[in-house]
Amino acid sequence: MVRTLLALALVLAGAVLVAAQAPARTSATPAVALPPVSLTCPMHPDVVESKPGSCPICKMNLVPVRLDASWMCPVHAVVIEPQAGTCRLCGRPLVPVVVSLTWSCRGEVNAEFLEPGVCRDGSPRIGKRTLRPHGNHNPQHGGQFFMAPDTWHHLEGTLPRERLFRLHLYDDYARPLPAAALAAMEARVVTRQRFDAATRATIEDEVFTLKPSKDGSSLEATIARAPLPAALSVKVRFKPDTPEYRFDFTFRELTREPAAPRAATPASRNARRSPAPAGTTAVAAAPAATAAPAYSVPTELLPGTMAELLADLARRRDEVGGLVQKGDFGAIWVPAFQAKDAAVALEPHVGHLTPQARSHAEPALSDVVRTAWQLDAVGDTGNADEVAKAFTLFTDAVSRLLAAFSTTP
Ligand SMILES: [Zn+2]
Ligand SMILES: [Zn+2]
Ligand SMILES: [Zn+2]
């Protein structure tokens, strides 16, 4: 769901450059369309609907919100820009996030609007981009990033060097958790386990307890030497009396911490004291992007003909399969949604099929859509079993759809 919003918003982002930062000065009509107003639960931000109603979880009335894609500095949360680029404070590459857009007037602190306009004093309303809960699903240390099934905790696993596993924990805004919260957790990393069919239980053959690091910023464990690619499972209980969750990590290589922008050398430290000449900023000297987003943004146009759509669908299925195999669960949603889009685009072509083929194509098509959503959801939470299950259902649906279309007269 959250990823969906991000995907949609990012696709739209190119076209929808909101006048949030600079409200229209000359005319009251915005030159570009705003992203649509959605409805969300005040208590459950992951509930986002297109129509008014009540929250399916707590029954509260949904409230309107205008969601958009933006780009944020991974360390300076105040830096949120409408477009990709680098942070104006530190030069780090910005990462894609979901924000809510609001407008307000100077001196009217309690009034927030969902659209630009004119204030009582005649000045234009001031736009603001605010990070949404779950709006930031980007790894912060070059590792694999997952969301817990409690939809509040987030975590990131890294393998900074051989035999060292580190777990970073975050809240719903992807802010690091305080040391005290980490100390209260019960977590272990399993490097070898097997499923015992007789007892239907998982037997952990090699387990290491995760303990707070010296600086208290993460949990870590010295593990046995594991050949790459290394598959590790983390089992964690965030608080006593809460369920234990499992997250499956796969490391193709050792994790590289994204290089901080150029370290301040004595010279540059001095330089910082004198004002930068107009037109040049520290950003210009920033190194090339080292922390590329963990996924590419699906902005390609769908191929048009039926044959192209079918080929596209098969290709996306294979891409999902490749990511499942690599354990790159956080990236699955991209090809899964592209497959879903291809399936939806095939819908009008169902009419060309024989009645027999059609009776197979229609349920297969809705299964592709449904299982693509499932893949998105389980990919976020990084549980290998759940991902494998969803992938089996998804490939089955895709195969049935392709088979139904292969019988075209
Ligand atoms: Zn709710
Ligand atoms: Zn920054
Ligand atoms: Zn999240």
JSON list of C-alpha atoms in Angstrom, two decimals, residues 213-394:
[
{"chain": "A", "resi": 213, "resn": "SER", "atom": "CA", "xyz": [26.58, -1.91, 20.07]},
{"chain": "A", "resi": 214, "resn": "LYS", "atom": "CA", "xyz": [29.02, 0.10, 22.19]},
{"chain": "A", "resi": 215, "resn": "ASP", "atom": "CA", "xyz": [27.56, 3.40, 21.07]},
{"chain": "A", "resi": 216, "resn": "GLY", "atom": "CA", "xyz": [24.02, 2.10, 21.52]},
{"chain": "A", "resi": 217, "resn": "SER", "atom": "CA", "xyz": [23.00, 3.00, 17.98]},
{"chain": "A", "resi": 218, "resn": "SER", "atom": "CA", "xyz": [22.38, -0.53, 16.72]},
{"chain": "A", "resi": 219, "resn": "LEU", "atom": "CA", "xyz": [22.21, -4.17, 17.70]},
{"chain": "A", "resi": 220, "resn": "GLU", "atom": "CA", "xyz": [25.06, -6.37, 16.57]},
{"chain": "A", "resi": 221, "resn": "ALA", "atom": "CA", "xyz": [26.49, -9.83, 16.73]},
{"chain": "A", "resi": 222, "resn": "THR", "atom": "CA", "xyz": [29.72, -11.50, 15.79]},
{"chain": "A", "resi": 223, "resn": "ILE", "atom": "CA", "xyz": [28.64, -14.37, 13.61]},
{"chain": "A", "resi": 224, "resn": "ALA", "atom": "CA", "xyz": [30.29, -17.42, 12.11]},
{"chain": "A", "resi": 225, "resn": "ARG", "atom": "CA", "xyz": [32.07, -16.85, 8.82]},
{"chain": "A", "resi": 226, "resn": "ALA", "atom": "CA", "xyz": [29.36, -17.17, 6.17]},
{"chain": "A", "resi": 227, "resn": "PRO", "atom": "CA", "xyz": [30.18, -17.49, 2.47]},
{"chain": "A", "resi": 228, "resn": "LEU", "atom": "CA", "xyz": [28.61, -14.89, 0.22]},
{"chain": "A", "resi": 229, "resn": "PRO", "atom": "CA", "xyz": [25.85, -14.65, -0.77]},
{"chain": "A", "resi": 230, "resn": "ALA", "atom": "CA", "xyz": [24.89, -14.96, 2.89]},
{"chain": "A", "resi": 231, "resn": "ALA", "atom": "CA", "xyz": [21.32, -15.68, 3.93]},
{"chain": "A", "resi": 232, "resn": "LEU", "atom": "CA", "xyz": [20.53, -14.67, 7.51]},
{"chain": "A", "resi": 233, "resn": "SER", "atom": "CA", "xyz": [17.28, -14.57, 9.45]},
{"chain": "A", "resi": 234, "resn": "VAL", "atom": "CA", "xyz": [16.65, -12.11, 12.22]},
{"chain": "A", "resi": 235, "resn": "LYS", "atom": "CA", "xyz": [14.07, -12.99, 14.85]},
{"chain": "A", "resi": 236, "resn": "VAL", "atom": "CA", "xyz": [13.10, -10.12, 17.06]},
{"chain": "A", "resi": 237, "resn": "ARG", "atom": "CA", "xyz": [10.65, -9.29, 19.81]},
{"chain": "A", "resi": 238, "resn": "PHE", "atom": "CA", "xyz": [10.49, -5.52, 20.12]},
{"chain": "A", "resi": 239, "resn": "LYS", "atom": "CA", "xyz": [9.05, -5.56, 23.64]},
{"chain": "A", "resi": 240, "resn": "PRO", "atom": "CA", "xyz": [8.24, -8.31, 26.10]},
{"chain": "A", "resi": 241, "resn": "ASP", "atom": "CA", "xyz": [4.71, -9.67, 25.48]},
{"chain": "A", "resi": 242, "resn": "THR", "atom": "CA", "xyz": [4.75, -8.76, 21.79]},
{"chain": "A", "resi": 243, "resn": "PRO", "atom": "CA", "xyz": [4.96, -11.31, 18.98]},
{"chain": "A", "resi": 244, "resn": "GLU", "atom": "CA", "xyz": [8.27, -12.41, 17.54]},
{"chain": "A", "resi": 245, "resn": "TYR", "atom": "CA", "xyz": [8.84, -11.39, 13.93]},
{"chain": "A", "resi": 246, "resn": "ARG", "atom": "CA", "xyz": [11.17, -12.89, 11.38]},
{"chain": "A", "resi": 247, "resn": "PHE", "atom": "CA", "xyz": [13.06, -11.01, 8.68]},
{"chain": "A", "resi": 248, "resn": "ASP", "atom": "CA", "xyz": [15.15, -12.72, 6.01]},
{"chain": "A", "resi": 249, "resn": "PHE", "atom": "CA", "xyz": [18.23, -10.95, 4.73]},
{"chain": "A", "resi": 250, "resn": "THR", "atom": "CA", "xyz": [20.42, -11.91, 1.81]},
{"chain": "A", "resi": 251, "resn": "PHE", "atom": "CA", "xyz": [23.79, -10.26, 1.33]},
{"chain": "A", "resi": 252, "resn": "ARG", "atom": "CA", "xyz": [25.45, -10.65, -2.05]},
{"chain": "A", "resi": 253, "resn": "GLU", "atom": "CA", "xyz": [28.45, -8.71, -0.78]},
{"chain": "A", "resi": 254, "resn": "LEU", "atom": "CA", "xyz": [29.63, -6.87, 2.29]},
{"chain": "A", "resi": 255, "resn": "THR", "atom": "CA", "xyz": [27.60, -3.75, 3.01]},
{"chain": "A", "resi": 256, "resn": "ARG", "atom": "CA", "xyz": [29.20, -0.46, 2.16]},
{"chain": "A", "resi": 257, "resn": "GLU", "atom": "CA", "xyz": [28.11, 2.46, 4.31]},
{"chain": "A", "resi": 258, "resn": "PRO", "atom": "CA", "xyz": [27.17, 5.26, 1.90]},
{"chain": "A", "resi": 259, "resn": "ALA", "atom": "CA", "xyz": [30.19, 7.54, 1.84]},
{"chain": "A", "resi": 260, "resn": "ALA", "atom": "CA", "xyz": [29.51, 10.72, 3.74]},
{"chain": "A", "resi": 261, "resn": "PRO", "atom": "CA", "xyz": [29.98, 13.76, 1.58]},
{"chain": "A", "resi": 262, "resn": "ARG", "atom": "CA", "xyz": [33.53, 14.99, 1.38]},
{"chain": "A", "resi": 263, "resn": "ALA", "atom": "CA", "xyz": [34.97, 15.02, 4.89]},
{"chain": "A", "resi": 264, "resn": "ALA", "atom": "CA", "xyz": [35.84, 18.45, 6.15]},
{"chain": "A", "resi": 265, "resn": "THR", "atom": "CA", "xyz": [39.55, 18.88, 5.56]},
{"chain": "A", "resi": 266, "resn": "PRO", "atom": "CA", "xyz": [41.31, 21.70, 7.41]},
{"chain": "A", "resi": 267, "resn": "ALA", "atom": "CA", "xyz": [41.10, 23.78, 4.26]},
{"chain": "A", "resi": 268, "resn": "SER", "atom": "CA", "xyz": [37.42, 23.26, 3.73]},
{"chain": "A", "resi": 269, "resn": "ARG", "atom": "CA", "xyz": [36.78, 23.81, 7.41]},
{"chain": "A", "resi": 270, "resn": "ASN", "atom": "CA", "xyz": [38.26, 27.26, 7.01]},
{"chain": "A", "resi": 271, "resn": "ALA", "atom": "CA", "xyz": [36.41, 27.77, 3.79]},
{"chain": "A", "resi": 272, "resn": "ARG", "atom": "CA", "xyz": [33.15, 27.15, 5.56]},
{"chain": "A", "resi": 273, "resn": "ARG", "atom": "CA", "xyz": [33.70, 30.24, 7.67]},
{"chain": "A", "resi": 274, "resn": "SER", "atom": "CA", "xyz": [33.76, 32.57, 4.73]},
{"chain": "A", "resi": 275, "resn": "PRO", "atom": "CA", "xyz": [30.53, 32.98, 2.82]},
{"chain": "A", "resi": 276, "resn": "ALA", "atom": "CA", "xyz": [30.39, 31.02, -0.42]},
{"chain": "A", "resi": 277, "resn": "PRO", "atom": "CA", "xyz": [30.50, 33.21, -3.49]},
{"chain": "A", "resi": 278, "resn": "ALA", "atom": "CA", "xyz": [27.09, 33.65, -5.04]},
{"chain": "A", "resi": 279, "resn": "GLY", "atom": "CA", "xyz": [26.13, 30.92, -7.42]},
{"chain": "A", "resi": 280, "resn": "THR", "atom": "CA", "xyz": [28.54, 28.31, -6.06]},
{"chain": "A", "resi": 281, "resn": "THR", "atom": "CA", "xyz": [27.53, 26.04, -3.25]},
{"chain": "A", "resi": 282, "resn": "ALA", "atom": "CA", "xyz": [29.03, 23.15, -1.40]},
{"chain": "A", "resi": 283, "resn": "VAL", "atom": "CA", "xyz": [26.66, 20.95, -3.37]},
{"chain": "A", "resi": 284, "resn": "ALA", "atom": "CA", "xyz": [28.66, 21.46, -6.51]},
{"chain": "A", "resi": 285, "resn": "ALA", "atom": "CA", "xyz": [31.61, 19.69, -4.86]},
{"chain": "A", "resi": 286, "resn": "ALA", "atom": "CA", "xyz": [29.51, 16.78, -3.64]},
{"chain": "A", "resi": 287, "resn": "PRO", "atom": "CA", "xyz": [30.63, 13.34, -4.74]},
{"chain": "A", "resi": 288, "resn": "ALA", "atom": "CA", "xyz": [28.58, 11.37, -7.21]},
{"chain": "A", "resi": 289, "resn": "ALA", "atom": "CA", "xyz": [25.60, 9.51, -5.81]},
{"chain": "A", "resi": 290, "resn": "THR", "atom": "CA", "xyz": [26.78, 6.65, -3.65]},
{"chain": "A", "resi": 291, "resn": "ALA", "atom": "CA", "xyz": [23.47, 5.80, -2.04]},
{"chain": "A", "resi": 292, "resn": "ALA", "atom": "CA", "xyz": [21.38, 5.15, -5.11]},
{"chain": "A", "resi": 293, "resn": "PRO", "atom": "CA", "xyz": [17.77, 4.38, -4.24]},
{"chain": "A", "resi": 294, "resn": "ALA", "atom": "CA", "xyz": [17.22, 0.67, -3.71]},
{"chain": "A", "resi": 295, "resn": "TYR", "atom": "CA", "xyz": [14.94, 0.52, -6.71]},
{"chain": "A", "resi": 296, "resn": "SER", "atom": "CA", "xyz": [14.26, 2.19, -9.99]},
{"chain": "A", "resi": 297, "resn": "VAL", "atom": "CA", "xyz": [11.08, 4.09, -10.52]},
{"chain": "A", "resi": 298, "resn": "PRO", "atom": "CA", "xyz": [8.63, 2.57, -12.99]},
{"chain": "A", "resi": 299, "resn": "THR", "atom": "CA", "xyz": [8.01, 5.40, -15.37]},
{"chain": "A", "resi": 300, "resn": "GLU", "atom": "CA", "xyz": [8.32, 3.54, -18.67]},
{"chain": "A", "resi": 301, "resn": "LEU", "atom": "CA", "xyz": [5.30, 3.66, -20.86]},
{"chain": "A", "resi": 302, "resn": "LEU", "atom": "CA", "xyz": [3.54, 0.37, -21.34]},
{"chain": "A", "resi": 303, "resn": "PRO", "atom": "CA", "xyz": [3.92, -1.26, -24.74]},
{"chain": "A", "resi": 304, "resn": "GLY", "atom": "CA", "xyz": [0.73, -1.01, -26.74]},
{"chain": "A", "resi": 305, "resn": "THR", "atom": "CA", "xyz": [-0.04, -4.16, -28.67]},
{"chain": "A", "resi": 306, "resn": "MET", "atom": "CA", "xyz": [-1.38, -7.34, -27.16]},
{"chain": "A", "resi": 307, "resn": "ALA", "atom": "CA", "xyz": [1.78, -9.27, -28.08]},
{"chain": "A", "resi": 308, "resn": "GLU", "atom": "CA", "xyz": [3.95, -6.59, -26.49]},
{"chain": "A", "resi": 309, "resn": "LEU", "atom": "CA", "xyz": [1.87, -6.59, -23.32]},
{"chain": "A", "resi": 310, "resn": "LEU", "atom": "CA", "xyz": [2.12, -10.36, -23.03]},
{"chain": "A", "resi": 311, "resn": "ALA", "atom": "CA", "xyz": [5.89, -10.23, -23.54]},
{"chain": "A", "resi": 312, "resn": "ASP", "atom": "CA", "xyz": [6.09, -7.44, -20.97]},
{"chain": "A", "resi": 313, "resn": "LEU", "atom": "CA", "xyz": [4.09, -9.46, -18.46]},
{"chain": "A", "resi": 314, "resn": "ALA", "atom": "CA", "xyz": [6.39, -12.48, -18.87]},
{"chain": "A", "resi": 315, "resn": "ARG", "atom": "CA", "xyz": [9.46, -10.28, -18.54]},
{"chain": "A", "resi": 316, "resn": "ARG", "atom": "CA", "xyz": [8.18, -8.66, -15.33]},
{"chain": "A", "resi": 317, "resn": "ARG", "atom": "CA", "xyz": [7.41, -12.07, -13.86]},
{"chain": "A", "resi": 318, "resn": "ASP", "atom": "CA", "xyz": [11.00, -13.12, -14.57]},
{"chain": "A", "resi": 319, "resn": "GLU", "atom": "CA", "xyz": [12.30, -9.91, -12.99]},
{"chain": "A", "resi": 320, "resn": "VAL", "atom": "CA", "xyz": [10.26, -10.61, -9.86]},
{"chain": "A", "resi": 321, "resn": "GLY", "atom": "CA", "xyz": [11.66, -14.16, -9.88]},
{"chain": "A", "resi": 322, "resn": "GLY", "atom": "CA", "xyz": [15.21, -12.85, -10.11]},
{"chain": "A", "resi": 323, "resn": "LEU", "atom": "CA", "xyz": [14.69, -10.53, -7.14]},
{"chain": "A", "resi": 324, "resn": "VAL", "atom": "CA", "xyz": [13.05, -13.28, -5.08]},
{"chain": "A", "resi": 325, "resn": "GLN", "atom": "CA", "xyz": [16.03, -15.51, -5.79]},
{"chain": "A", "resi": 326, "resn": "LYS", "atom": "CA", "xyz": [18.52, -12.80, -4.88]},
{"chain": "A", "resi": 327, "resn": "GLY", "atom": "CA", "xyz": [16.59, -12.08, -1.68]},
{"chain": "A", "resi": 328, "resn": "ASP", "atom": "CA", "xyz": [16.16, -8.47, -2.75]},
{"chain": "A", "resi": 329, "resn": "PHE", "atom": "CA", "xyz": [12.64, -8.37, -1.34]},
{"chain": "A", "resi": 330, "resn": "GLY", "atom": "CA", "xyz": [12.45, -4.62, -0.90]},
{"chain": "A", "resi": 331, "resn": "ALA", "atom": "CA", "xyz": [12.66, -4.14, -4.68]},
{"chain": "A", "resi": 332, "resn": "ILE", "atom": "CA", "xyz": [10.02, -6.69, -5.68]},
{"chain": "A", "resi": 333, "resn": "TRP", "atom": "CA", "xyz": [7.18, -4.21, -5.74]},
{"chain": "A", "resi": 334, "resn": "VAL", "atom": "CA", "xyz": [8.55, -2.45, -8.81]},
{"chain": "A", "resi": 335, "resn": "PRO", "atom": "CA", "xyz": [8.31, -5.31, -11.38]},
{"chain": "A", "resi": 336, "resn": "ALA", "atom": "CA", "xyz": [5.26, -6.71, -9.53]},
{"chain": "A", "resi": 337, "resn": "PHE", "atom": "CA", "xyz": [3.39, -3.49, -10.18]},
{"chain": "A", "resi": 338, "resn": "GLN", "atom": "CA", "xyz": [4.65, -3.34, -13.75]},
{"chain": "A", "resi": 339, "resn": "ALA", "atom": "CA", "xyz": [3.24, -6.86, -14.24]},
{"chain": "A", "resi": 340, "resn": "LYS", "atom": "CA", "xyz": [-0.03, -5.71, -12.69]},
{"chain": "A", "resi": 341, "resn": "ASP", "atom": "CA", "xyz": [-0.14, -2.71, -15.03]},
{"chain": "A", "resi": 342, "resn": "ALA", "atom": "CA", "xyz": [0.50, -4.97, -18.04]},
{"chain": "A", "resi": 343, "resn": "ALA", "atom": "CA", "xyz": [-2.32, -7.29, -16.90]},
{"chain": "A", "resi": 344, "resn": "VAL", "atom": "CA", "xyz": [-4.71, -4.37, -16.49]},
{"chain": "A", "resi": 345, "resn": "ALA", "atom": "CA", "xyz": [-3.74, -3.08, -19.94]},
{"chain": "A", "resi": 346, "resn": "LEU", "atom": "CA", "xyz": [-4.58, -6.53, -21.35]},
{"chain": "A", "resi": 347, "resn": "GLU", "atom": "CA", "xyz": [-8.12, -6.31, -20.04]},
{"chain": "A", "resi": 348, "resn": "PRO", "atom": "CA", "xyz": [-9.67, -4.82, -23.20]},
{"chain": "A", "resi": 349, "resn": "HIS", "atom": "CA", "xyz": [-8.01, -7.60, -25.25]},
{"chain": "A", "resi": 350, "resn": "VAL", "atom": "CA", "xyz": [-9.89, -10.29, -23.34]},
{"chain": "A", "resi": 351, "resn": "GLY", "atom": "CA", "xyz": [-12.77, -9.55, -25.70]},
{"chain": "A", "resi": 352, "resn": "HIS", "atom": "CA", "xyz": [-10.79, -11.04, -28.60]},
{"chain": "A", "resi": 353, "resn": "LEU", "atom": "CA", "xyz": [-10.58, -14.43, -26.92]},
{"chain": "A", "resi": 354, "resn": "THR", "atom": "CA", "xyz": [-12.85, -17.41, -27.49]},
{"chain": "A", "resi": 355, "resn": "PRO", "atom": "CA", "xyz": [-15.50, -17.81, -24.78]},
{"chain": "A", "resi": 356, "resn": "GLN", "atom": "CA", "xyz": [-13.54, -20.81, -23.49]},
{"chain": "A", "resi": 357, "resn": "ALA", "atom": "CA", "xyz": [-10.23, -18.91, -23.23]},
{"chain": "A", "resi": 358, "resn": "ARG", "atom": "CA", "xyz": [-12.03, -15.94, -21.79]},
{"chain": "A", "resi": 359, "resn": "SER", "atom": "CA", "xyz": [-13.39, -17.98, -18.92]},
{"chain": "A", "resi": 360, "resn": "HIS", "atom": "CA", "xyz": [-9.74, -18.70, -18.00]},
{"chain": "A", "resi": 361, "resn": "ALA", "atom": "CA", "xyz": [-8.36, -15.25, -18.73]},
{"chain": "A", "resi": 362, "resn": "GLU", "atom": "CA", "xyz": [-10.76, -13.25, -16.58]},
{"chain": "A", "resi": 363, "resn": "PRO", "atom": "CA", "xyz": [-10.07, -14.92, -13.22]},
{"chain": "A", "resi": 364, "resn": "ALA", "atom": "CA", "xyz": [-6.35, -15.17, -14.07]},
{"chain": "A", "resi": 365, "resn": "LEU", "atom": "CA", "xyz": [-6.24, -11.46, -14.73]},
{"chain": "A", "resi": 366, "resn": "SER", "atom": "CA", "xyz": [-7.76, -10.51, -11.41]},
{"chain": "A", "resi": 367, "resn": "ASP", "atom": "CA", "xyz": [-5.44, -13.02, -9.70]},
{"chain": "A", "resi": 368, "resn": "VAL", "atom": "CA", "xyz": [-2.40, -11.33, -11.26]},
{"chain": "A", "resi": 369, "resn": "VAL", "atom": "CA", "xyz": [-3.58, -7.99, -9.89]},
{"chain": "A", "resi": 370, "resn": "ARG", "atom": "CA", "xyz": [-4.34, -9.42, -6.45]},
{"chain": "A", "resi": 371, "resn": "THR", "atom": "CA", "xyz": [-1.11, -11.41, -6.12]},
{"chain": "A", "resi": 372, "resn": "ALA", "atom": "CA", "xyz": [0.96, -8.43, -7.31]},
{"chain": "A", "resi": 373, "resn": "TRP", "atom": "CA", "xyz": [-0.45, -6.52, -4.34]},
{"chain": "A", "resi": 374, "resn": "GLN", "atom": "CA", "xyz": [0.42, -9.41, -2.05]},
{"chain": "A", "resi": 375, "resn": "LEU", "atom": "CA", "xyz": [3.97, -9.44, -3.35]},
{"chain": "A", "resi": 376, "resn": "ASP", "atom": "CA", "xyz": [4.22, -5.73, -2.62]},
{"chain": "A", "resi": 377, "resn": "ALA", "atom": "CA", "xyz": [3.01, -6.23, 0.95]},
{"chain": "A", "resi": 378, "resn": "VAL", "atom": "CA", "xyz": [5.16, -9.25, 1.81]},
{"chain": "A", "resi": 379, "resn": "GLY", "atom": "CA", "xyz": [8.21, -7.81, 0.05]},
{"chain": "A", "resi": 380, "resn": "ASP", "atom": "CA", "xyz": [8.04, -4.84, 2.42]},
{"chain": "A", "resi": 381, "resn": "THR", "atom": "CA", "xyz": [8.18, -7.09, 5.47]},
{"chain": "A", "resi": 382, "resn": "GLY", "atom": "CA", "xyz": [11.00, -9.29, 4.20]},
{"chain": "A", "resi": 383, "resn": "ASN", "atom": "CA", "xyz": [9.82, -12.73, 5.28]},
{"chain": "A", "resi": 384, "resn": "ALA", "atom": "CA", "xyz": [11.23, -15.26, 2.80]},
{"chain": "A", "resi": 385, "resn": "ASP", "atom": "CA", "xyz": [8.49, -17.86, 3.34]},
{"chain": "A", "resi": 386, "resn": "GLU", "atom": "CA", "xyz": [5.72, -15.34, 2.80]},
{"chain": "A", "resi": 387, "resn": "VAL", "atom": "CA", "xyz": [7.49, -13.96, -0.26]},
{"chain": "A", "resi": 388, "resn": "ALA", "atom": "CA", "xyz": [7.91, -17.47, -1.70]},
{"chain": "A", "resi": 389, "resn": "LYS", "atom": "CA", "xyz": [4.22, -18.23, -1.12]},
{"chain": "A", "resi": 390, "resn": "ALA", "atom": "CA", "xyz": [3.08, -15.00, -2.76]},
{"chain": "A", "resi": 391, "resn": "PHE", "atom": "CA", "xyz": [5.48, -15.54, -5.65]},
{"chain": "A", "resi": 392, "resn": "THR", "atom": "CA", "xyz": [4.09, -19.04, -6.33]},
{"chain": "A", "resi": 393, "resn": "LEU", "atom": "CA", "xyz": [0.55, -17.65, -6.48]},
{"chain": "A", "resi": 394, "resn": "PHE", "atom": "CA", "xyz": [1.70, -14.78, -8.68]}
]
